[in-house]
Short mmCIF file of C-alpha atoms in Angstrom, two decimals:
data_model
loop_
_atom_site.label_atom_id
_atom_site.label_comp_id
_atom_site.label_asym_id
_atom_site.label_seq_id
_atom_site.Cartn_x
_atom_site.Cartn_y
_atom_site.Cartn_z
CA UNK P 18 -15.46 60.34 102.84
CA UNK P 19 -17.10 59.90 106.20
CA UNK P 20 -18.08 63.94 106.03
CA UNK P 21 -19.83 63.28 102.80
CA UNK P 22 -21.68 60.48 104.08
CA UNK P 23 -22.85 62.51 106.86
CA UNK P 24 -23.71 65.09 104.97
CA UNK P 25 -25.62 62.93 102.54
CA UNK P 26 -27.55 61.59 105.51
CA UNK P 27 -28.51 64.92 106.97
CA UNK P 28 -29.57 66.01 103.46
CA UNK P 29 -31.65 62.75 102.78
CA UNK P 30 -33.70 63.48 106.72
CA UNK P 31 -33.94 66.90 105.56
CA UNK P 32 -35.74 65.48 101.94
CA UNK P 33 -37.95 63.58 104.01
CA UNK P 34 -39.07 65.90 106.22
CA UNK P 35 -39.75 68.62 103.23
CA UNK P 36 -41.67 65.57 101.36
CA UNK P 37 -43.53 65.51 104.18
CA UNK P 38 -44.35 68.77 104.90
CA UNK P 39 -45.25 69.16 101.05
CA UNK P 40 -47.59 66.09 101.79
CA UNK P 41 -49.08 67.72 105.12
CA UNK P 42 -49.48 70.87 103.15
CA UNK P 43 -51.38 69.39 99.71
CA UNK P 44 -53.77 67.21 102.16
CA UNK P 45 -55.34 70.46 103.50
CA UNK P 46 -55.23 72.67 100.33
CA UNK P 47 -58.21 72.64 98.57
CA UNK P 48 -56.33 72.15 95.35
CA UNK P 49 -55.41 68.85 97.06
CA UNK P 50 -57.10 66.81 94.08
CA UNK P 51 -54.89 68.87 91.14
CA UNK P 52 -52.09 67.58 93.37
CA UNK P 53 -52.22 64.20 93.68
CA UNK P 54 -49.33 62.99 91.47
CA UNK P 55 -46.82 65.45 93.62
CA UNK P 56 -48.11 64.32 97.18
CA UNK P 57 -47.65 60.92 95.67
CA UNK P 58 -44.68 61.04 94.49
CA UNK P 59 -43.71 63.40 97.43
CA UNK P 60 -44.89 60.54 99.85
CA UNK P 61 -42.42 57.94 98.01
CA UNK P 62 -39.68 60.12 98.34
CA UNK P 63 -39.88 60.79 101.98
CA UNK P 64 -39.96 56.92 102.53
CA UNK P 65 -36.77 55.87 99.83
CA UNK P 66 -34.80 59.10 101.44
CA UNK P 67 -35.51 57.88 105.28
CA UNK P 68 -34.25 54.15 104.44
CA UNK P 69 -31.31 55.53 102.02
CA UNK P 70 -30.39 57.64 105.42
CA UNK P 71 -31.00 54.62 107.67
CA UNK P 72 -28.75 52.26 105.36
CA UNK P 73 -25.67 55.28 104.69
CA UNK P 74 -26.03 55.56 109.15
CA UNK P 75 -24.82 51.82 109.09
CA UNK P 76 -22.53 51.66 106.33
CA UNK P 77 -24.24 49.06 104.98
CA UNK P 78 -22.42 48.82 101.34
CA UNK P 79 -25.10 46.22 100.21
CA UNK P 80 -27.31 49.14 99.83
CA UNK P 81 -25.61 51.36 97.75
CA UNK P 82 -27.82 49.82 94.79
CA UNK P 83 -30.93 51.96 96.79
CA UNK P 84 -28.88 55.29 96.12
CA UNK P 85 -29.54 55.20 92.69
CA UNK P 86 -33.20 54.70 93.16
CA UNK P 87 -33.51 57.24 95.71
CA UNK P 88 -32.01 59.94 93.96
CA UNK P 89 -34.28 59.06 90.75
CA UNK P 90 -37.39 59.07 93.23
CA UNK P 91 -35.55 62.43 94.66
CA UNK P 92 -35.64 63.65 90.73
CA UNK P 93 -39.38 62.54 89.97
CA UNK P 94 -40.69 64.00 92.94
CA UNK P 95 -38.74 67.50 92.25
CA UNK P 96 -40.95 67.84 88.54
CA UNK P 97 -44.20 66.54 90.32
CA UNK P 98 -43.92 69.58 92.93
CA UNK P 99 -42.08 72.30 90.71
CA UNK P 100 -45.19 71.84 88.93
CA UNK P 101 -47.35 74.16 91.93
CA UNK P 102 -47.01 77.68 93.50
CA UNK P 103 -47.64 75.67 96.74
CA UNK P 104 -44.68 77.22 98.74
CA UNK P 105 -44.06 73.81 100.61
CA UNK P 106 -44.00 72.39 96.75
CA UNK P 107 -41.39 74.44 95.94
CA UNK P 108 -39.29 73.67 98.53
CA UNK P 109 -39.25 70.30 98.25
CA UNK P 110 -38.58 70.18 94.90
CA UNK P 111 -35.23 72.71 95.72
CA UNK P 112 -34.41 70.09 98.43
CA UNK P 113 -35.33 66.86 96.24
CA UNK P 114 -32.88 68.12 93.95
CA UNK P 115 -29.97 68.87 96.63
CA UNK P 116 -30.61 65.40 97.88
CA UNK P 117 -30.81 63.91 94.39
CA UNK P 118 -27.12 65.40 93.44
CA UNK P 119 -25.54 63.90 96.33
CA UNK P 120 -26.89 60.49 96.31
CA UNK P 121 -25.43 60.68 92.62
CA UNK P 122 -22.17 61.48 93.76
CA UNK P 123 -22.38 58.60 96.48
CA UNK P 124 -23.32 55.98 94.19
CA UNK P 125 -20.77 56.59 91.50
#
């Protein structure tokens, strides 16, 4: 169990940081404005996945309700970016849906 947990936290940094680089990436495109529901819901993700990693670091079982959440925000923000060509898109939507399958697992 405590290998899946760790793996589930590396995962959710790894979502993060791919939110975030989609994020970086969409501010400076100039089809930034066509993008905003992805780098929004890109921006979301990166936040829910840090804290879900954060919480799963401690052990804390009071926040296994947040895995849930995190893996749907993990879901939305896959179909907001599989929606561009934006390479940086596309990847976090691959890892948005890695992270999303674990957290699954996790919370059930």
């Amino acid at each position: 169990m405590i290998d899946r947990i760790q793996h589930c936290i590396e995962r959710c940094y790894l979502c993060a940081a791919a939110c975030e680089r989609c994020v970086s990436s969409g501010l400076l495109s100039p089809a930034g404005e066509t993008m905003r529901d992805c780098l929004q819901s890109a921006s979301q993700c990166a936040t829910l996945c840090r804290l879900a990693a954060q919480y799963l670091a401690i052990n804390d079982a009071s926040a296994r309700p947040l895995y849930p959440i995190c893996a749907q925000a993990c879901k939305a923000c896959a179909a907001a970016c599989a929606k561009h060509s934006v390479l940086s898109c596309r990847r976090c939507a691959e890892t948005c849906r890695q992270c999303a399958r674990l957290l699954k697992m996790l919370a059930a």
